[in-house]
XYZ file of C-alpha atoms in Angstrom:
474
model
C -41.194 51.147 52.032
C -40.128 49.104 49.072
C -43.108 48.694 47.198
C -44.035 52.370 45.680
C -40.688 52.898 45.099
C -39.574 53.080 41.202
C -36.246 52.123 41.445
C -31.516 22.904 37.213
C -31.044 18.584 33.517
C -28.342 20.564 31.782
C -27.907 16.253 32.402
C -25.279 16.030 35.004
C -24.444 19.470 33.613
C -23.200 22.925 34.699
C -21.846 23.689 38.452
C -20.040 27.018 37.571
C -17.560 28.851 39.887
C -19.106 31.608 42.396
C -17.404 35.041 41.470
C -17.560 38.747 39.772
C -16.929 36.966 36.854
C -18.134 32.973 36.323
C -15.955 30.304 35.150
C -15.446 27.317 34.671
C -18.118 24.775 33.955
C -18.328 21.516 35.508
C -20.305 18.652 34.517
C -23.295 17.669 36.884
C -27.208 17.155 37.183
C -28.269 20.485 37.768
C -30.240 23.680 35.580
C -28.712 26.839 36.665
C -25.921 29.116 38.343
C -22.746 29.304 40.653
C -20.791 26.889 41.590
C -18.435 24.348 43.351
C -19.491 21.124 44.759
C -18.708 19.523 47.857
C -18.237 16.005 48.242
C -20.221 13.343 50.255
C -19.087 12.000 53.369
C -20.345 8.471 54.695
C -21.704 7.510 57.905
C -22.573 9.607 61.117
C -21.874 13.538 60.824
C -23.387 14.552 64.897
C -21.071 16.707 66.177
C -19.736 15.989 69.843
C -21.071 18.780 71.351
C -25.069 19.134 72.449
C -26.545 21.935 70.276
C -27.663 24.801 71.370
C -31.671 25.566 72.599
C -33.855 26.275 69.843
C -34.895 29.851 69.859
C -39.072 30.149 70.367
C -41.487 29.833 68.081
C -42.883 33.795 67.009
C -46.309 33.657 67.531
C -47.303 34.273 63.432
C -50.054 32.895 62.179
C -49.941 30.623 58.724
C -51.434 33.522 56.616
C -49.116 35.875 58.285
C -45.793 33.600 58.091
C -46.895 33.748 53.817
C -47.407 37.302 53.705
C -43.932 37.970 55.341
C -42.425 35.794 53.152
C -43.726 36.443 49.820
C -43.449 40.189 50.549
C -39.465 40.073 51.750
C -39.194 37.676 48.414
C -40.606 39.849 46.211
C -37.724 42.363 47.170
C -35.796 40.342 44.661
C -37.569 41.210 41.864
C -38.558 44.667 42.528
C -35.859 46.500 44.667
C -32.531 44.412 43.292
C -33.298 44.032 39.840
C -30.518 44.571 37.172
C -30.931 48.454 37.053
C -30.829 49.225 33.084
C -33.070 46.433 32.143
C -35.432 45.781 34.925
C -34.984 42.193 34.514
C -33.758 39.695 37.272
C -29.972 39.389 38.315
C -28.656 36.124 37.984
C -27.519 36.651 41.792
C -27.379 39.010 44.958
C -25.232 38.984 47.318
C -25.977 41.755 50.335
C -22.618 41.842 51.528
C -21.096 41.855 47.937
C -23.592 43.705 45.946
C -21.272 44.796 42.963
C -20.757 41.015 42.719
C -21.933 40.134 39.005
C -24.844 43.486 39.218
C -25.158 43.126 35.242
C -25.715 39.589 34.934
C -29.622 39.062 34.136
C -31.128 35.753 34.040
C -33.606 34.584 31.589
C -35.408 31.941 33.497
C -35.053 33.972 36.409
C -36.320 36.824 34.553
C -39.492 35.096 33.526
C -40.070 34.046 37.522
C -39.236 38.047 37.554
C -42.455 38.899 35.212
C -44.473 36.500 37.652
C -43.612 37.559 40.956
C -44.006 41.696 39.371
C -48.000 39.986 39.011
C -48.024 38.821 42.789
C -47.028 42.317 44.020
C -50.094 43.819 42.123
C -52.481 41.297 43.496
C -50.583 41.343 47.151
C -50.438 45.764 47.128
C -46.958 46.409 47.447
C -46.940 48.004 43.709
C -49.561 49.501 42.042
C -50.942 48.443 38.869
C -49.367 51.336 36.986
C -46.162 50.837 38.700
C -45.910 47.064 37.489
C -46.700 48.086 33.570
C -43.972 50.645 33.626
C -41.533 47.599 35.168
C -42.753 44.895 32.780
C -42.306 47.294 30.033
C -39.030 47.796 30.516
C -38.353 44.331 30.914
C -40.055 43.191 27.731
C -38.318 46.194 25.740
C -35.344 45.507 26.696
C -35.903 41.562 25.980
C -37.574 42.486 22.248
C -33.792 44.042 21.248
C -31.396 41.650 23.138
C -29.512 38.851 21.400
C -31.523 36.059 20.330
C -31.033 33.084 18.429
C -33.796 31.306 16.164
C -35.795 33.290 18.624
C -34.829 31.967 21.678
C -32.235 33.827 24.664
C -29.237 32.711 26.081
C -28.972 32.019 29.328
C -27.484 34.985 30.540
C -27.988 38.643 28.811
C -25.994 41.800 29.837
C -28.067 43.925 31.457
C -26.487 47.230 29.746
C -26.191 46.005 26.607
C -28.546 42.769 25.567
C -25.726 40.997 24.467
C -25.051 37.235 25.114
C -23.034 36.526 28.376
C -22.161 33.150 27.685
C -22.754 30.519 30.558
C -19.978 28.669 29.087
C -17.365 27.737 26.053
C -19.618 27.094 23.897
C -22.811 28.109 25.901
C -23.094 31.448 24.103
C -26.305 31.406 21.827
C -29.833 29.919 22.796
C -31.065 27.923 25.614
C -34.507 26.813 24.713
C -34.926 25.735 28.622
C -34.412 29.132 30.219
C -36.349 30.633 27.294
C -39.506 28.328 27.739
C -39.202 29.539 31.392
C -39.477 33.174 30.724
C -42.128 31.751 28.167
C -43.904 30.422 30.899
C -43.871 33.857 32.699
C -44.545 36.236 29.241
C -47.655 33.827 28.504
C -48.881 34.716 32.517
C -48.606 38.483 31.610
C -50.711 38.128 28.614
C -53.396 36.468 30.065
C -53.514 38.927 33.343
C -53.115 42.140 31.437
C -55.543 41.221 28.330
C -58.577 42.546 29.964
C -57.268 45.704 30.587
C -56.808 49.079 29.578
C -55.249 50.204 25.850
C -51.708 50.474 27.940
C -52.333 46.852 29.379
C -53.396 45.242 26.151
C -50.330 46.307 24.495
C -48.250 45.106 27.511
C -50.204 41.642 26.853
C -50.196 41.637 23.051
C -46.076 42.485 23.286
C -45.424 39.253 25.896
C -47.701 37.228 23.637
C -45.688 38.581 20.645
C -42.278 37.784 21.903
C -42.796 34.135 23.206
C -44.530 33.380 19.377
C -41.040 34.455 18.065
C -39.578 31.448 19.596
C -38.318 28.719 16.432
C -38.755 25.950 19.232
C -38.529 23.303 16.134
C -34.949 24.402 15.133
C -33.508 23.393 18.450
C -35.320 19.815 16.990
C -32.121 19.432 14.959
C -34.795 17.687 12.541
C -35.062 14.608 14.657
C -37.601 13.534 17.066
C -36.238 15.356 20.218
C -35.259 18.523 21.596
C -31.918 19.779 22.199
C -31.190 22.302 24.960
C -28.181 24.408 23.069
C -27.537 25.872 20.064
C -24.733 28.418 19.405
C -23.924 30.294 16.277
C -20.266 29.554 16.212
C -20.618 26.037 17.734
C -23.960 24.754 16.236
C -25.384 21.732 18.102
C -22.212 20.932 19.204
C -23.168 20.605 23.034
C -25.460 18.377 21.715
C -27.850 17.671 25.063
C -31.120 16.435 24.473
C -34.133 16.826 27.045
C -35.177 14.167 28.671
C -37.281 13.125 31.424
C -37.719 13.324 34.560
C -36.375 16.435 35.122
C -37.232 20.441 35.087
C -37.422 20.292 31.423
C -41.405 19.752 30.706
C -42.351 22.692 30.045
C -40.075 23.178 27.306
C -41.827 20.151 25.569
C -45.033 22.186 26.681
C -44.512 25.362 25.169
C -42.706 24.417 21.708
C -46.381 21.964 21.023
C -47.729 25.391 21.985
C -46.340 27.436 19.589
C -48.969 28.568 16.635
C -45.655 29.280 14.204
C -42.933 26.658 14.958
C -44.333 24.095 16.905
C -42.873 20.523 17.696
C -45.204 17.028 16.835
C -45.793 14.346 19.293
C -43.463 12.378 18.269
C -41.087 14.794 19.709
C -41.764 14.614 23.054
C -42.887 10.835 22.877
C -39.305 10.177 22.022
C -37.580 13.211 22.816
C -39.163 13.959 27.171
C -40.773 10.443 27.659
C -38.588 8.308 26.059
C -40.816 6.416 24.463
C -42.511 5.416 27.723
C -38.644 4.872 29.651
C -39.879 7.564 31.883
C -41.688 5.674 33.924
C -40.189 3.963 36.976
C -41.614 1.160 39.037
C -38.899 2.060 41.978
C -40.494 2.960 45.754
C -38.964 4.954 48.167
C -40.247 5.178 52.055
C -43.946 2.910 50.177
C -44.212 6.418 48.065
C -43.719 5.053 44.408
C -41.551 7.501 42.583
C -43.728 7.108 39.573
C -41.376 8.570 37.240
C -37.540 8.253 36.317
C -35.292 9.841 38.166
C -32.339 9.768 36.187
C -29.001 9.068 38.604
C -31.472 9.957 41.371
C -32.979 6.398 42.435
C -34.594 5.755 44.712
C -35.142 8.895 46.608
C -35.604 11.188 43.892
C -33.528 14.320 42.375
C -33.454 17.912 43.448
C -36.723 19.159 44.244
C -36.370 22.033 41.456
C -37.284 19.531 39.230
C -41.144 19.740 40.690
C -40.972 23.629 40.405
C -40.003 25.022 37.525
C -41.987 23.234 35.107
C -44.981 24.036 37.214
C -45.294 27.582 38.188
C -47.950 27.937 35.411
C -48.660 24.537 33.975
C -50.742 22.897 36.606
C -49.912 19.680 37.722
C -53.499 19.095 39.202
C -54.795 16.170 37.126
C -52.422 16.586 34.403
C -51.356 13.400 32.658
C -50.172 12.015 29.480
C -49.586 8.716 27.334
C -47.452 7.578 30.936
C -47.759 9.136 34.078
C -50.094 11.682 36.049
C -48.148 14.749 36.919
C -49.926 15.699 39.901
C -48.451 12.022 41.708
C -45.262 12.840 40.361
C -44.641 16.163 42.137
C -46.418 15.225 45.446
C -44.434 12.238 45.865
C -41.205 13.757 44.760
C -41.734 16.344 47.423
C -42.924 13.529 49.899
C -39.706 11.418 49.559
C -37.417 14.731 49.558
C -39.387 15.411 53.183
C -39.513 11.478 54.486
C -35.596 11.420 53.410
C -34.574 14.164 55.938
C -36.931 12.790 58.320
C -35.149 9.764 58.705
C -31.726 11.372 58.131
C -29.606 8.922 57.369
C -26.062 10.670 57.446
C -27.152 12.095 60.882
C -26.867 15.770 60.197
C -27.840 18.071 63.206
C -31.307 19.375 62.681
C -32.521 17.470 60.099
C -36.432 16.355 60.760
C -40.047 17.076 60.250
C -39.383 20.822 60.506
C -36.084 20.725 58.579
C -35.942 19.693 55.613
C -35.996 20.231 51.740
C -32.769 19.351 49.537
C -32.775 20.998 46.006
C -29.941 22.865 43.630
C -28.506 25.825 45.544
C -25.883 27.674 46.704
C -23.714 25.710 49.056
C -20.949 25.146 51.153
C -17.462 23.734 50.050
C -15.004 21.444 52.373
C -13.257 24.543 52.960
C -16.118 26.176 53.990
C -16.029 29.003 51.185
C -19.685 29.296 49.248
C -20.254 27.020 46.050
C -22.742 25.352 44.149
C -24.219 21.924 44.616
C -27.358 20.194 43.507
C -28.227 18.450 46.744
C -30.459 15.680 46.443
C -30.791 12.307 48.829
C -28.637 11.172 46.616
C -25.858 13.893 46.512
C -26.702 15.050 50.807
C -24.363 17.327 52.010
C -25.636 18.491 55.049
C -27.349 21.830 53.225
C -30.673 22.524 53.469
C -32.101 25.241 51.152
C -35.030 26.799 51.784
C -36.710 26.859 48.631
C -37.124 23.313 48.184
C -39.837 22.996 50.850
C -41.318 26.383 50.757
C -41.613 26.065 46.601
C -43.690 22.497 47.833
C -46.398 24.475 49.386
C -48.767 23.009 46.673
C -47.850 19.703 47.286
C -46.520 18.894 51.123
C -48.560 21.883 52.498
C -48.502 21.072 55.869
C -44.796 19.776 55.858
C -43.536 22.536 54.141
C -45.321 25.258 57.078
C -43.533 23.306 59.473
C -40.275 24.107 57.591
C -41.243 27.728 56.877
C -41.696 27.797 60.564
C -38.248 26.685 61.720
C -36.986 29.285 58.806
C -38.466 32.108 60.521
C -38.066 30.451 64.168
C -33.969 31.291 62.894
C -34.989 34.817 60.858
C -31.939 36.619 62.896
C -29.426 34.116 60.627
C -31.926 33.463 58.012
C -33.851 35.996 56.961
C -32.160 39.036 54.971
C -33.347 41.679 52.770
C -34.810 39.722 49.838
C -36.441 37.112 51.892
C -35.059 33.770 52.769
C -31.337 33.240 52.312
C -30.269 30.470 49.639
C -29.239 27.950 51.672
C -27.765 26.655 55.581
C -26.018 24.226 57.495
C -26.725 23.511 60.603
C -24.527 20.927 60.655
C -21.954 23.412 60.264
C -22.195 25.585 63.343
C -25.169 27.122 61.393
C -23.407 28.298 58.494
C -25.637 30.276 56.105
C -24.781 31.559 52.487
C -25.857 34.784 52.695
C -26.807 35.455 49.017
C -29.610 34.858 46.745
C -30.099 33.438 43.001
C -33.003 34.687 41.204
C -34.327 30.825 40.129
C -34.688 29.588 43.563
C -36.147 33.113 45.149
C -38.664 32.905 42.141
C -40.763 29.284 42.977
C -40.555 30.660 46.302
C -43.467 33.467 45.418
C -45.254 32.173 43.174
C -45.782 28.594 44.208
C -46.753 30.251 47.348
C -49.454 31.782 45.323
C -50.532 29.090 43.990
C -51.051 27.239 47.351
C -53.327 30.313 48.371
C -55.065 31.104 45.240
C -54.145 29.239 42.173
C -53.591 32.273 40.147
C -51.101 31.481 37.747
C -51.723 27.786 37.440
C -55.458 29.508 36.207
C -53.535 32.364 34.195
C -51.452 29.475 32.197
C -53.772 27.103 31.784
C -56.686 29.737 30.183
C -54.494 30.348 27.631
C -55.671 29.081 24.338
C -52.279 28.236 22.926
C -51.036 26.067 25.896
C -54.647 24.109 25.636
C -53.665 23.753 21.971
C -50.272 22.527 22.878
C -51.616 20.196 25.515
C -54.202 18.491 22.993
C -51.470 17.947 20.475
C -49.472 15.826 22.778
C -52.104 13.512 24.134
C -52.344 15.698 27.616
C -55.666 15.407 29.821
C -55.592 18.098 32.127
């Protein structure tokens, strides 16, 4: 058994090419790894041929079908984490496994620290086992490169030095760190209770986020900037704005006791000065906020994810929109959209669905990178995107999980769900993993069945602080 053993805005931005060692960076609307995009083809894509029966539904109930799948997920984390440094590898591929092994992501890394918490409260580690792991991880992250306090993107798991995610993507990316903020502040709060080993283990994540100069990556105006490289500068030069995956970014630097942000910031920097909202409907679901180059059906369903694995959405609203309507109807659309399936792709329905950044498949049916969306539909459906809507489509997204596991013989390998699938395509499946979409995968499945880290996040006194300072009720 596996669990006592020790062992999406860069703004139409980075699609990277899939291989032991990334390349080149292509602009596009999505926050994270490999790459290659395939291009959209109009009108009807039903193949000639009748498909084949659908295999029968295992008899699971809906506690069960979780428990299976946050268990095989949290394989991930535990069992293929980057060796030396405990923290998450950007990717895993079963077939390929010496494919990029050193390559640890720092957003992924903070979903890492989260999903580490879910094995304690779901038994397959024990307590003691998890503080040994999250030591590591936060030792390791205390001496690795870091600029004005915040990571890179990517870190070398052997050595803590920048990998850079692109030319001149080689110093801090405040994004991915306020992710793996978002996962150090979760430790804090569930290990400050604890023993003299635990409080350390919380005082150390609390420690490390604080160090964090989110007002430098202000370039001194009234925004926030996503880059910032010590031989480049600003140069990149990409400012975070909504509606995206960037909120909590906004969230954490108003958060911070040492470097913090002011409201004018994210008034003008994630709002817009009130441009965020959007008066657009899609399927009589109002899309509430902006979907940048995703009206009218919404962008990539990461975008209701990341930002809330531990800021709740749940009556959360500021100056312009309520948070909670946001995410539900984002997720409603994404689900409404495959229902009506307007390309014709085979399978697509009710128990089918969920379109969201991921590994994909390229016209020559090798394995790239794409950030599906209704508006960018390529016939992939990855799995993530519904099962990381638990909170919000609950009873949509068990109908998905069900097909998923109704196809476990294609689907299912040994760190849970595989990224993404293609029916379309004679049931093509990329048989690999990324450590950002297996992440929302766990925990948002927690926080469908108990709210813990939503109630973790939200406890904490810095992140009320932060959310007072910008006008948030909550």
């Amino acid at each position: 058994m596996i669990y006592k053993s020790t062992y999406k805005l860069k703004r139409f931005f980075f699609i990277y090419s899939v291989g032991p060692i990334l390349g080149s960076i292509v602009v596009f609307f999505a926050a994270c790894s490999s790459s290659g995009t395939s291009s959209t083809n109009e009108g009807s894509q039903l193949p000639e041929i009748p498909s084949t029966p659908e295999p029968e539904i295992p008899s699971l109930t809906d506690d069960e079908l979780l428990d299976l799948t946050q268990r095989e997920t949290f394989r991930y984390f535990w069992d293929f984490a980057e060796e030396t440094s405990g923290g998450a590898r950007e990717r895993y591929h079963p077939n390929d496994p010496l494919n990029d092994p050193k390559t640890v992501s720092i957003g992924g890394t903070g979903f890492g620290l989260m999903a580490i918490i879910v094995g304690v409260e779901r038994g397959y580690i024990t307590r003691e086992q998890a503080i040994e792991r999250i030591g590591k991880i936060m030792n390791f992250l205390e001496f690795a490169d870091r600029f004005h306090g915040a990571w890179p993107h990517w870190l070398d798991g052997d050595t803590g030095k920048v990998r850079p995610f692109g030319e001149k993507d080689n110093g801090g990316d405040i994004v991915e760190t306020a992710f793996l903020a978002q996962g150090l502040i979760c430790v804090k709060e569930y290990f400050k209770d604890g023993g003299d080993e635990e409080k350390v283990l919380s005082e150390k994540a609390d420690e490390l986020w604080k160090g964090v100069e989110w007002n430098w990556y202000t370039q001194g105006k009234n925004s926030l900037y996503w880059h910032w490289s010590p031989n480049f500068g600003f140069d990149i030069n990409l400012e975070l704005k909504g509606y995206n995956e960037v909120l909590i970014a906004y969230v954490m630097a108003a958060a911070s006791p040492d470097f913090s942000i002011t409201k004018d910031v994210y008034t003008n920097g994630w709002a817009s000065n009130g441009a965020i909202i959007s008066n657009i409907n899609a399927y009589s679901i109002p899309l509430i906020a902006d979907h940048a180059g995703n009206s009218p059906n919404g962008g990539p369903l990461f975008w209701a994810h990341y930002s809330y694995l531990g800021l709740n959405p749940n009556n959360l609203s500021d100056d312009f929109i309520n948070y909670w309507d946001v995410t539900v109807n984002h997720a409603k659309i994404n689900n409404r959209y495959c229902i009506e399936n307007p390309k014709g792709f085979l399978d697509y329905g009710a128990d089918c669905w969920g379109l969201t950044a991921s590994y994909s498949r390229n016209p020559d049916g090798s394995l790239g990178y794409n950030a599906h969306s209704p508006s960018n539909d390529v016939g992939i459906i990855s799995p993530t995107a519904a099962i990381s809507s638990l909170p919000y489509t609950s009873e949509e997204s068990l109908k998905a999980l069900r097909y998923f596991y109704q196809h476990k013989d294609k689907l299912l390998g040994p760190a849970g769900f595989y990224d993404a699938f293609s029916p379309q395509n004679n049931f093509w499946v990329a048989q690999a993993y990324l450590a950002i979409d297996q992440g929302p995968e766990i925990i948002m499945i927690e926080n469908y069945r108990t709210g813990l880290f939503w109630n973790l996040f939200m406890e904490n006194e810095d992140v009320q602080n932060g959310l007072d300072k910008l006008g948030f009720k909550y």
